[in-house]
Coordinates of C-alpha atoms (C1' of nucleotides) in Angstrom, one line a residue:
Chain A
M23 CA -1.8 -3.8 -27.2
T24 CA -3.2 -2.7 -23.9
K25 CA -3.3 1.0 -23.4
I26 CA -2.0 2.1 -20.0
Y27 CA -3.1 5.4 -18.5
L28 CA -1.1 7.0 -15.7
T29 CA -1.5 10.2 -13.7
N30 CA 1.6 12.3 -14.1
T31 CA 2.3 14.5 -11.1
K32 CA 4.2 16.9 -13.4
T33 CA 1.2 17.7 -15.5
R34 CA -1.4 16.8 -12.8
R35 CA -3.2 14.8 -15.6
K36 CA -4.0 11.3 -16.5
A37 CA -2.7 10.5 -19.9
E38 CA -1.9 7.5 -22.1
F39 CA 1.5 6.1 -21.4
T40 CA 3.8 5.9 -24.4
P41 CA 7.2 4.6 -23.7
L42 CA 10.3 6.2 -25.2
D43 CA 11.3 2.8 -26.4
P44 CA 8.8 0.0 -26.1
A45 CA 11.7 -2.5 -26.4
N46 CA 13.1 -1.1 -23.2
V47 CA 10.6 0.5 -20.8
R48 CA 12.5 2.1 -17.9
M49 CA 11.4 3.0 -14.4
Y50 CA 13.1 4.3 -11.3
L51 CA 11.8 4.1 -7.8
C52 CA 13.4 6.0 -4.9
G53 CA 14.6 3.4 -2.5
P54 CA 15.3 3.6 1.2
T55 CA 18.1 5.2 3.1
V56 CA 19.4 2.2 4.9
Y57 CA 19.8 2.8 8.6
D58 CA 16.7 1.1 10.0
R59 CA 14.0 -1.5 9.3
A60 CA 11.5 -0.5 6.7
H61 CA 8.2 0.7 8.2
L62 CA 4.9 -0.1 6.6
G63 CA 4.8 3.3 5.0
N64 CA 8.0 2.5 3.2
A65 CA 6.4 -0.7 1.9
R66 CA 3.5 1.1 0.1
P67 CA 5.5 2.4 -2.9
V68 CA 7.4 -0.8 -3.2
V69 CA 4.2 -2.8 -3.5
V70 CA 2.3 -0.3 -5.6
F71 CA 5.1 0.1 -8.1
D72 CA 5.8 -3.6 -8.1
V73 CA 2.3 -3.9 -9.5
L74 CA 3.3 -1.3 -12.2
Y75 CA 6.4 -3.3 -12.9
R76 CA 4.3 -6.4 -13.3
L77 CA 1.8 -4.6 -15.6
L78 CA 4.6 -3.2 -17.8
R79 CA 6.2 -6.6 -18.1
H80 CA 2.8 -8.1 -19.0
V81 CA 2.2 -5.5 -21.7
Y82 CA 5.6 -5.0 -23.1
G83 CA 7.2 -8.4 -22.2
P84 CA 9.3 -9.4 -19.2
D85 CA 12.6 -8.7 -21.1
H86 CA 11.6 -5.2 -22.2
V87 CA 11.3 -3.5 -18.8
T88 CA 14.2 -2.2 -16.7
Y89 CA 13.4 -1.4 -13.1
V90 CA 15.9 0.4 -10.9
R91 CA 15.4 0.9 -7.2
N92 CA 18.3 2.3 -5.3
F93 CA 19.8 2.1 -1.8
T94 CA 21.0 5.3 -0.3
D95 CA 23.8 4.1 1.9
V96 CA 25.6 7.4 2.5
D97 CA 23.6 9.9 4.6
D98 CA 23.8 11.9 7.8
K99 CA 21.1 9.7 9.4
I100 CA 23.3 6.7 8.8
I101 CA 26.3 8.5 10.3
A102 CA 24.2 9.5 13.3
R103 CA 23.0 5.9 13.9
A104 CA 26.5 4.6 13.7
A105 CA 27.6 7.3 16.2
E106 CA 25.0 6.0 18.6
A107 CA 26.4 2.5 18.2
A108 CA 29.9 3.9 19.0
V109 CA 28.6 5.6 22.1
A110 CA 26.9 2.4 23.1
G111 CA 30.2 0.6 23.0
D112 CA 31.0 -0.4 19.5
S113 CA 34.8 0.3 19.3
R114 CA 35.3 -0.3 15.6
P115 CA 36.2 2.5 13.3
M116 CA 33.2 4.5 12.2
V117 CA 33.4 3.5 8.6
E118 CA 33.3 -0.1 9.6
I119 CA 30.3 0.3 11.8
I120 CA 28.6 2.1 9.0
H121 CA 29.4 -0.7 6.6
T122 CA 27.9 -3.3 8.9
L123 CA 24.9 -1.2 9.5
T124 CA 24.1 -0.6 5.9
D125 CA 24.8 -4.2 4.9
E126 CA 22.6 -5.5 7.6
T127 CA 19.8 -3.0 6.8
I128 CA 19.9 -4.0 3.1
G129 CA 19.6 -7.6 4.1
W130 CA 16.5 -6.9 6.3
Y131 CA 15.0 -4.8 3.5
H132 CA 15.3 -7.7 1.1
D133 CA 13.8 -10.1 3.6
D134 CA 10.9 -7.9 4.2
M135 CA 10.1 -6.9 0.6
D136 CA 10.5 -10.5 -0.4
A137 CA 7.9 -11.4 2.2
L138 CA 5.5 -8.9 0.5
G139 CA 6.0 -10.6 -2.8
A140 CA 7.8 -7.7 -4.5
L141 CA 9.8 -8.8 -7.5
K142 CA 13.5 -8.0 -7.5
P143 CA 14.2 -4.9 -9.6
T144 CA 16.5 -5.2 -12.5
H145 CA 19.1 -3.2 -10.7
E146 CA 19.5 -2.2 -7.0
P147 CA 22.4 0.2 -7.0
R148 CA 24.1 1.4 -3.8
A149 CA 24.9 5.1 -3.8
T150 CA 28.4 4.5 -2.6
E151 CA 29.1 2.6 -5.8
Y152 CA 28.4 5.7 -7.8
I153 CA 30.4 8.4 -6.1
G154 CA 32.5 8.8 -9.2
Q155 CA 29.4 9.5 -11.4
M156 CA 28.1 11.9 -8.8
V157 CA 31.4 13.9 -8.7
A158 CA 31.4 14.0 -12.5
M159 CA 27.8 15.2 -12.5
I160 CA 28.6 17.9 -10.0
E161 CA 31.6 19.0 -12.1
A162 CA 29.4 19.3 -15.1
L163 CA 26.9 21.4 -13.2
I164 CA 29.7 23.8 -12.2
V165 CA 31.0 24.0 -15.7
R166 CA 27.5 24.8 -17.0
G167 CA 27.1 27.5 -14.4
H168 CA 24.4 25.8 -12.3
A169 CA 26.5 25.1 -9.2
Y170 CA 29.3 26.7 -7.3
A171 CA 31.9 25.7 -4.7
A172 CA 32.0 27.5 -1.4
E173 CA 33.9 26.6 1.8
G174 CA 34.3 22.9 0.9
H175 CA 30.6 22.7 -0.2
V176 CA 29.2 22.6 -3.6
L177 CA 25.7 24.1 -4.0
F178 CA 23.2 24.0 -6.7
D179 CA 22.2 27.5 -7.8
V180 CA 18.4 27.4 -8.0
R181 CA 18.2 30.8 -9.6
S182 CA 20.1 29.4 -12.6
Y183 CA 17.3 27.0 -13.4
P184 CA 14.1 29.0 -14.2
E185 CA 12.0 25.8 -14.2
Y186 CA 12.9 25.1 -10.6
G187 CA 9.6 24.4 -8.7
A188 CA 7.6 23.2 -11.7
L189 CA 7.0 19.7 -10.4
S190 CA 5.7 20.8 -7.0
G191 CA 4.0 23.8 -8.4
R192 CA 5.7 26.6 -6.5
S193 CA 8.1 29.4 -7.2
V194 CA 11.4 29.9 -5.5
D195 CA 10.0 33.2 -4.1
D196 CA 6.9 31.4 -2.7
M197 CA 9.1 28.9 -1.0
I198 CA 11.4 31.4 0.6
A199 CA 8.3 33.3 2.0
G200 CA 7.4 30.5 4.4
A201 CA 10.8 29.0 4.4
R202 CA 12.5 27.1 7.2
V203 CA 15.6 26.4 5.1
E204 CA 19.0 26.4 6.5
V205 CA 20.5 29.8 5.9
A206 CA 24.2 29.4 5.5
P207 CA 26.6 32.3 4.8
Y208 CA 28.1 30.5 1.8
K209 CA 24.7 30.1 0.1
R210 CA 23.9 32.6 -2.7
D211 CA 20.2 31.9 -2.2
P212 CA 18.5 30.4 0.8
M213 CA 16.9 27.7 -1.4
D214 CA 20.3 26.6 -2.9
F215 CA 20.8 23.0 -1.9
V216 CA 23.9 20.9 -1.2
L217 CA 25.5 18.7 -3.9
W218 CA 28.6 18.0 -1.9
K219 CA 29.8 18.6 1.6
P220 CA 33.0 18.2 3.5
S221 CA 33.6 15.2 5.7
D222 CA 35.6 15.4 8.9
A223 CA 38.0 12.6 9.7
G224 CA 36.1 9.6 11.0
V225 CA 33.2 10.2 8.8
P226 CA 32.8 8.6 5.4
G227 CA 34.4 10.7 2.7
W228 CA 35.8 10.5 -0.8
D229 CA 38.4 12.6 -2.5
S230 CA 37.0 15.2 -4.8
P231 CA 38.1 18.5 -6.5
W232 CA 36.6 20.2 -3.5
G233 CA 38.4 18.2 -0.9
R234 CA 37.4 15.1 1.0
G235 CA 33.7 15.0 1.3
R236 CA 30.5 13.2 0.6
P237 CA 27.4 13.8 -1.6
G238 CA 24.4 15.6 -0.5
W239 CA 21.0 13.9 -0.6
H240 CA 19.3 14.1 -4.1
I241 CA 22.4 13.8 -6.3
E242 CA 22.7 10.0 -5.9
C243 CA 19.4 9.4 -7.6
S244 CA 20.3 11.7 -10.5
A245 CA 23.6 9.9 -10.9
M246 CA 22.3 6.4 -10.6
S247 CA 19.3 6.9 -12.9
D248 CA 21.6 8.5 -15.5
A249 CA 24.1 5.6 -15.2
L250 CA 21.5 2.8 -15.4
L251 CA 18.6 4.3 -17.4
G252 CA 20.2 7.2 -19.3
P253 CA 19.4 10.9 -19.3
S254 CA 15.8 10.2 -20.5
F255 CA 13.6 7.5 -19.3
D256 CA 9.9 6.7 -18.8
I257 CA 8.8 6.7 -15.2
H258 CA 10.1 8.0 -11.9
A259 CA 8.2 7.1 -8.8
G260 CA 8.2 7.6 -5.1
G261 CA 6.2 8.8 -2.1
I262 CA 4.4 12.1 -2.4
D263 CA 6.6 13.5 0.4
L264 CA 9.5 13.2 -1.9
Q265 CA 7.9 15.5 -4.5
F266 CA 9.6 18.4 -2.8
P267 CA 12.4 18.9 -2.3
H268 CA 13.9 15.5 -3.4
H269 CA 12.4 15.1 -6.8
E270 CA 12.4 18.8 -7.6
N271 CA 16.1 18.8 -6.9
E272 CA 16.7 15.7 -8.9
I273 CA 15.0 17.3 -11.9
A274 CA 17.1 20.5 -11.5
Q275 CA 20.3 18.5 -11.3
S276 CA 19.6 16.1 -14.2
M277 CA 18.0 18.7 -16.5
C278 CA 20.9 21.1 -16.1
V279 CA 23.4 18.4 -16.9
H280 CA 21.4 17.1 -19.9
P281 CA 19.3 20.1 -21.1
E282 CA 18.7 18.2 -24.3
A283 CA 17.2 15.2 -22.6
G284 CA 13.8 15.0 -20.9
F285 CA 14.8 13.1 -17.7
A286 CA 11.7 11.3 -16.5
Q287 CA 8.7 11.5 -18.7
V288 CA 6.1 10.5 -16.1
W289 CA 6.3 11.2 -12.4
M290 CA 4.2 9.1 -10.1
H291 CA 3.7 9.7 -6.4
N292 CA 1.9 7.5 -3.9
E293 CA 0.0 9.1 -1.0
M294 CA 1.0 8.5 2.6
L295 CA 0.1 5.7 4.9
Q296 CA -1.7 6.8 8.0
V297 CA -2.2 5.7 11.6
E298 CA -5.2 7.2 13.3
G299 CA -5.6 9.8 10.6
K300 CA -2.0 11.0 10.8
K301 CA 0.9 10.2 8.5
M302 CA 3.0 7.3 9.6
S303 CA 6.5 8.7 9.8
K304 CA 9.7 8.2 11.7
S305 CA 9.7 11.8 13.0
L306 CA 6.2 11.3 14.5
G307 CA 7.3 8.0 15.9
N308 CA 3.9 6.5 15.1
F309 CA 5.2 3.8 12.8
F310 CA 5.5 0.1 12.9
T311 CA 7.7 -2.0 10.7
V312 CA 6.9 -4.6 8.2
R313 CA 8.8 -7.0 10.4
D314 CA 6.6 -6.2 13.4
L315 CA 3.6 -7.2 11.4
L316 CA 5.3 -10.4 10.0
E317 CA 6.3 -11.4 13.5
K318 CA 2.8 -10.9 14.8
G319 CA 1.8 -13.5 12.3
V320 CA 0.4 -11.4 9.6
P321 CA 1.4 -13.1 6.3
G322 CA 3.2 -10.9 3.8
E323 CA 0.6 -11.7 1.2
V324 CA -2.1 -10.3 3.5
I325 CA -0.1 -7.1 4.0
R326 CA 0.2 -6.8 0.2
F327 CA -3.5 -7.3 -0.2
V328 CA -4.4 -4.5 2.3
L329 CA -1.9 -2.1 0.7
L330 CA -3.5 -2.7 -2.7
G331 CA -7.0 -2.2 -1.4
T332 CA -6.7 1.5 -1.7
H333 CA -5.8 3.5 -4.8
Y334 CA -2.2 4.6 -4.5
S335 CA -3.2 8.3 -4.9
K336 CA -5.2 8.3 -1.7
P337 CA -4.1 8.2 1.9
M338 CA -4.8 4.9 3.6
D339 CA -5.2 3.7 7.1
W340 CA -3.8 0.4 8.2
T341 CA -6.5 -1.2 10.4
E342 CA -7.0 -4.5 12.1
K343 CA -10.3 -4.9 10.4
K344 CA -8.7 -4.6 7.0
R345 CA -6.1 -7.2 7.9
E346 CA -8.9 -9.6 9.0
E347 CA -10.9 -9.1 5.9
A348 CA -7.9 -9.5 3.6
E349 CA -6.9 -12.7 5.4
A350 CA -10.3 -14.2 5.1
T351 CA -10.6 -13.3 1.4
L352 CA -7.2 -14.6 0.6
A353 CA -7.7 -17.8 2.5
K354 CA -10.9 -18.4 0.6
W355 CA -9.3 -17.7 -2.7
R356 CA -6.3 -19.9 -2.0
E357 CA -8.6 -22.8 -1.2
L358 CA -10.5 -22.2 -4.4
V359 CA -7.5 -22.1 -6.6
S360 CA -5.3 -24.8 -5.0
G361 CA -4.2 -27.3 -7.6
V362 CA -5.8 -25.2 -10.4
D363 CA -3.6 -24.5 -13.4
A364 CA -3.0 -20.8 -13.6
N365 CA -1.8 -20.9 -17.2
Q366 CA -4.7 -18.8 -18.4
I367 CA -5.3 -15.4 -19.9
P368 CA -6.0 -12.9 -17.1
D369 CA -9.4 -11.4 -16.8
P370 CA -9.7 -8.4 -19.1
A371 CA -11.5 -6.4 -16.3
V372 CA -8.5 -6.9 -14.0
L373 CA -6.1 -5.7 -16.7
E374 CA -8.3 -2.8 -17.6
A375 CA -8.5 -1.6 -14.0
L376 CA -4.7 -1.8 -13.6
S377 CA -4.2 0.0 -16.9
D378 CA -6.4 2.8 -15.7
D379 CA -3.8 4.5 -13.5
L380 CA -3.0 1.4 -11.5
N381 CA -6.4 1.0 -10.0
T382 CA -5.5 -1.9 -7.7
A383 CA -8.7 -1.6 -5.7
G384 CA -10.7 -1.9 -8.9
A385 CA -8.6 -4.9 -9.9
I386 CA -9.4 -6.6 -6.6
A387 CA -13.1 -5.9 -7.1
A388 CA -12.7 -7.6 -10.5
L389 CA -11.0 -10.5 -8.9
H390 CA -14.1 -10.9 -6.7
E391 CA -16.1 -11.0 -9.9
C392 CA -14.0 -13.8 -11.2
E393 CA -14.8 -15.7 -8.0
N394 CA -18.5 -14.9 -8.4
S395 CA -18.5 -16.2 -11.9
G396 CA -16.9 -19.4 -10.8
N397 CA -13.9 -19.0 -13.0
V398 CA -11.2 -20.0 -10.6
A399 CA -8.4 -20.6 -13.2
V400 CA -8.8 -17.1 -14.4
L401 CA -9.0 -15.8 -10.8
K402 CA -5.6 -17.4 -10.2
A403 CA -4.0 -16.1 -13.3
S404 CA -5.4 -12.6 -12.8
A405 CA -4.4 -12.4 -9.2
R406 CA -0.8 -13.0 -10.3
L407 CA -0.9 -9.7 -12.2
V408 CA -1.0 -8.0 -8.9
G409 CA 1.3 -10.5 -7.2
L410 CA -1.3 -12.4 -5.2
L411 CA -1.9 -16.1 -5.1
E412 CA 1.6 -16.8 -6.2
D413 CA 3.2 -20.1 -5.5
G414 CA 5.5 -19.9 -2.6
M415 CA 3.5 -17.3 -0.8
G416 CA 0.7 -19.5 0.4
E417 CA 2.4 -21.4 3.2
W418 CA 0.3 -19.4 5.7
A419 CA -2.9 -20.5 4.1
V420 CA -2.0 -24.1 4.2
A421 CA -1.0 -23.8 7.8
R422 CA -4.2 -22.0 8.6
S423 CA -6.3 -24.9 7.6
A424 CA -3.9 -27.8 8.2
Y425 CA -5.4 -31.0 9.2
Y426 CA -2.3 -33.0 10.0
A427 CA -1.4 -31.7 13.4
L428 CA -5.0 -31.8 14.7
K429 CA -5.7 -35.2 13.2
S430 CA -6.0 -37.2 16.4
V431 CA -8.3 -34.6 17.9
L432 CA -10.4 -34.5 14.8
V433 CA -10.7 -38.3 14.7
A434 CA -11.8 -38.3 18.4
R435 CA -14.5 -35.7 17.6
A436 CA -15.6 -37.6 14.6
K437 CA -16.1 -40.7 16.7
A438 CA -18.0 -38.8 19.3
R439 CA -20.3 -37.3 16.7
A440 CA -20.9 -40.7 15.2
N441 CA -21.9 -42.0 18.6
K442 CA -24.2 -39.0 19.0
D443 CA -22.0 -38.0 21.9
F444 CA -22.5 -34.3 21.2
K445 CA -21.3 -33.3 24.6
T446 CA -17.8 -34.4 24.0
A447 CA -17.9 -33.2 20.4
D448 CA -18.9 -29.8 21.5
K449 CA -16.4 -29.7 24.3
I450 CA -13.6 -30.4 21.8
R451 CA -14.8 -27.7 19.6
N452 CA -15.1 -25.2 22.4
V453 CA -11.6 -25.9 23.7
L454 CA -10.2 -25.5 20.3
S455 CA -11.9 -22.2 19.9
E456 CA -10.3 -21.0 23.2
F457 CA -7.0 -21.6 21.5
G458 CA -8.0 -19.6 18.5
I459 CA -8.9 -22.6 16.3
S460 CA -12.4 -22.6 14.9
L461 CA -13.9 -25.8 13.6
E462 CA -16.5 -25.9 10.9
D463 CA -18.6 -29.0 10.5
M464 CA -19.0 -29.8 6.8
P465 CA -22.2 -31.4 5.5
D466 CA -20.3 -34.7 4.7
G467 CA -19.3 -35.2 8.3
R468 CA -15.7 -33.8 7.9
F469 CA -14.5 -30.7 9.6
K470 CA -12.6 -27.7 8.5
P471 CA -10.3 -26.2 11.1
K472 CA -9.3 -22.6 10.8
L473 CA -6.9 -20.8 13.1
D474 CA -6.2 -17.3 14.1
A475 CA -2.6 -16.7 13.1
I476 CA -2.3 -13.7 15.3
K477 CA -3.2 -15.7 18.4
V478 CA -0.8 -18.5 17.4
F479 CA 2.1 -16.0 17.1
E480 CA 1.2 -14.2 20.3
H481 CA 1.6 -17.6 22.0
F482 CA 4.9 -18.2 20.2
N483 CA 6.3 -14.7 20.7
A484 CA 5.6 -14.9 24.4
L485 CA 7.9 -17.9 24.8
P486 CA 11.5 -17.5 26.0
L487 CA 14.1 -18.3 23.3
Q488 CA 14.9 -21.8 24.5
E489 CA 11.2 -22.8 24.5
K490 CA 10.7 -21.2 21.1
R491 CA 13.5 -23.4 19.8
A492 CA 12.0 -26.5 21.3
F493 CA 8.5 -25.4 20.1
I494 CA 9.5 -25.3 16.4
G495 CA 12.3 -27.9 16.7
D496 CA 14.9 -25.6 15.4
D497 CA 18.1 -25.2 17.5
S498 CA 19.5 -22.5 15.3
Y499 CA 16.5 -20.2 15.6
M500 CA 17.5 -16.7 16.7
E501 CA 15.4 -13.9 18.1
G502 CA 14.2 -11.7 15.3
S503 CA 15.2 -14.0 12.4
K504 CA 12.7 -15.4 9.9
V505 CA 10.6 -18.3 11.0
S506 CA 8.3 -20.5 9.0
V507 CA 4.6 -19.7 9.5
F508 CA 3.9 -23.3 8.7
L509 CA 6.3 -24.6 11.3
V510 CA 4.9 -22.4 14.1
T511 CA 1.3 -23.1 13.3
N512 CA 1.9 -26.8 13.0
A513 CA 3.7 -26.9 16.3
Y514 CA 0.9 -24.9 17.8
Q515 CA -1.7 -27.3 16.6
Q516 CA 0.2 -30.3 17.9
M517 CA 0.4 -28.7 21.3
V518 CA -3.3 -27.9 21.4
S519 CA -4.1 -31.4 20.1
K520 CA -2.1 -32.9 22.9
K521 CA -3.7 -30.8 25.6
I522 CA -7.2 -31.7 24.5
L523 CA -6.5 -35.4 24.3
E524 CA -5.1 -35.4 27.8
A525 CA -8.1 -33.6 29.1
L526 CA -10.4 -36.1 27.5
K527 CA -8.7 -39.1 29.2
Chain B
rG26 C1' 1.4 32.4 5.1
rG27 C1' 2.3 29.6 0.1
rC28 C1' 1.2 25.1 -2.7
rG29 C1' -1.4 20.5 -3.3
rG30 C1' -5.0 16.5 -2.1
rG31 C1' -9.5 14.7 0.2
rU32 C1' -14.9 14.5 2.0
rU33 C1' -19.3 8.2 -1.3
rG34 C1' -24.3 3.7 2.1
rG35 C1' -23.2 0.8 9.2
rC36 C1' -17.6 0.1 7.8
rG37 C1' -13.9 -0.3 3.9
rG38 C1' -13.6 1.3 -1.1
rA39 C1' -14.1 2.1 -7.0
rG40 C1' -16.0 3.5 -11.7
rA41 C1' -19.4 6.2 -14.7
rG42 C1' -23.2 12.9 -16.8
rG43 C1' -28.7 9.2 -17.2
rU44 C1' -28.4 2.0 -16.3
rU45 C1' -26.3 -3.3 -9.9
rA46 C1' -19.6 -1.3 -8.3
rC47 C1' -17.2 -4.7 -5.3
rG48 C1' -16.1 -6.6 -0.3
rC49 C1' -17.3 -6.9 5.0
rA50 C1' -21.3 -6.3 8.3
rG51 C1' -26.9 -6.4 8.5
rC52 C1' -31.7 -8.4 7.2
rG53 C1' -34.9 -12.7 4.9
rG54 C1' -34.7 -17.7 3.2
rA55 C1' -32.4 -22.7 2.3
rU56 C1' -29.3 -26.1 4.9
rU57 C1' -28.0 -27.8 10.0
rG58 C1' -27.9 -32.3 16.5
rC59 C1' -25.9 -27.4 17.9
rA60 C1' -22.3 -23.6 16.3
rA61 C1' -20.0 -22.1 12.1
rA62 C1' -19.5 -22.2 7.1
rU63 C1' -21.9 -22.4 2.4
rC64 C1' -25.8 -21.1 -1.2
rC65 C1' -30.0 -17.9 -2.8
rG66 C1' -32.3 -13.2 -2.1
rU67 C1' -32.3 -8.0 -0.2
rG68 C1' -32.4 -2.7 2.0
rA69 C1' -28.9 1.3 2.3
rA70 C1' -24.7 6.6 -0.3
rG71 C1' -22.4 10.5 -2.4
rA72 C1' -20.1 17.1 3.5
rC73 C1' -22.9 21.8 2.6
rC74 C1' -24.6 26.0 -0.8
rG75 C1' -25.0 27.6 -5.7
rG76 C1' -24.2 27.1 -11.2
rU77 C1' -24.1 24.4 -16.2
rU78 C1' -27.6 20.5 -18.1
rC79 C1' -33.5 17.6 -20.3
rG80 C1' -30.7 15.1 -16.2
rA81 C1' -24.9 15.6 -11.5
rU82 C1' -22.9 11.8 -6.5
rU83 C1' -20.0 12.4 -11.4
rC84 C1' -18.4 19.0 -14.7
rC85 C1' -17.8 24.4 -12.7
rG86 C1' -17.7 28.0 -8.4
rG87 C1' -18.0 28.9 -3.2
rU88 C1' -18.3 27.3 2.2
rA89 C1' -17.0 23.9 6.1
rC90 C1' -14.0 20.2 7.9
rC91 C1' -9.8 16.8 7.4
rC92 C1' -4.9 15.7 5.4
rG93 C1' -0.1 16.4 3.1
rC94 C1' 4.3 19.3 1.5
rC95 C1' 7.0 23.9 2.4
rU96 C1' 12.5 20.7 7.9
rC97 C1' 14.8 14.2 7.8
rC98 C1' 10.9 11.1 5.8
rA99 C1' 7.9 6.4 1.0

RNA sequence: GGCGGGUUGGCGGAGAGGUUACGCAGCGGAUUGCAAAUCCGUGAAGACCGGUUCGAUUCCGGUACCCGCCUCCA
């Protein structure tokens, strides 16, 4: 069996991964708080740990891995966003606005992560479905002397858990030294964090032994992982910014409820995505969403490739150059493997790279080696280990080199070339190139059109809604909804084709 | 202030204590109506200063710079 090595944030070491139960390998990834579209930084852990999920399924068998990724659908940011909507004129009750907001955001999230080729986790629990378990857990913490109720709040007593700070490598005293924590009179210690807080009327709340209220951040992940994976499981993952306080608090909560269990064996954290050398984050406002990219015409598969091009433990910059290179490489590979049977054993070098702490950049290098050695069937099979070159994700590549829509222009140019009318032939090629379509002459006299998807979508996005609908021939198309890359590029090529033929008359 | 991470060739980006990473770009050649593509070949690195070693870009220590967390964040 393939040995997998993973870096454990808890021990700061890379070690061989040994599941608690090889028949049921369990991993948990902290999912989004659902009040807004996912930005590209949110996509990194999803894609990275999707590869881990695929690797585990490959090694232990698809039926022997349980993957949980939650939705946090109760949170003050959600309430704040709903309040904005109310101010903006939404007259429905707050709870209803919130429900619509979270449902809609979850739908977007699914659309966007699907586009990136992320497999569906085994379970995608919503926090609001686990309020009962959270209350039970908080009660247990109080009984065990790790939490206390005060003024409608329930707080975790960090001094009651000597290990607090072990994951992030800091002591409670260190943290207080440079602290910017909320100092509330009802806190025994400034570092104590909220497990439960009171809800005013008009804000989501649930009945509890401490009055009507809602859970604090952190507790939902402890409750959901416990309910779906048990008190001990294998891997807990998330962005490095969650290491503290979120994961530290999760550990405190879970370990104090189940001191006999080990909670997560391995903690994995991905580094941040950067823009111009700075972390991409909502608070800095320097983010763009996955949807922004998709609408610009960047295929999800290309985004995935770029995200996997840097090891998860290092910060990465999203750049236009990376996007271009990724698209060129994938387009080449898709052409090479089209029609090839992928029912092959993946390249051992790819598997080895992935098994070595999820070295996706190394795996991609190994895929290049597959290409160089001419083994396209193995290339295809191996690429699927990292979720690339999958069926159903290559529509963009077909559209990119589609002949159909340009057929009449291509025929016209072939005739011109046959007649040694190079002036016309070159004119056609030049005009095509102005529209972002480059034409390569092949040795056998045929051509290979390639088009710049970004340019195509710039054209499409600039059109008013009515013209967009006419352009792609879909009356039901709505602004912001999903649109087929194939449809758009095809329509674009037809338009260009028509213009050139008119000009030649 | 506390804690953690990073610094590799023109660019991106890995592994390995001694042997070609890989990709893109470049350069040379083949091919070509032209352009592109393709194929073959090829140069180029390890922030700085010490230490360990027969040998370090790889291990250890220090310096500089950059970044993250400590406040909502993947």
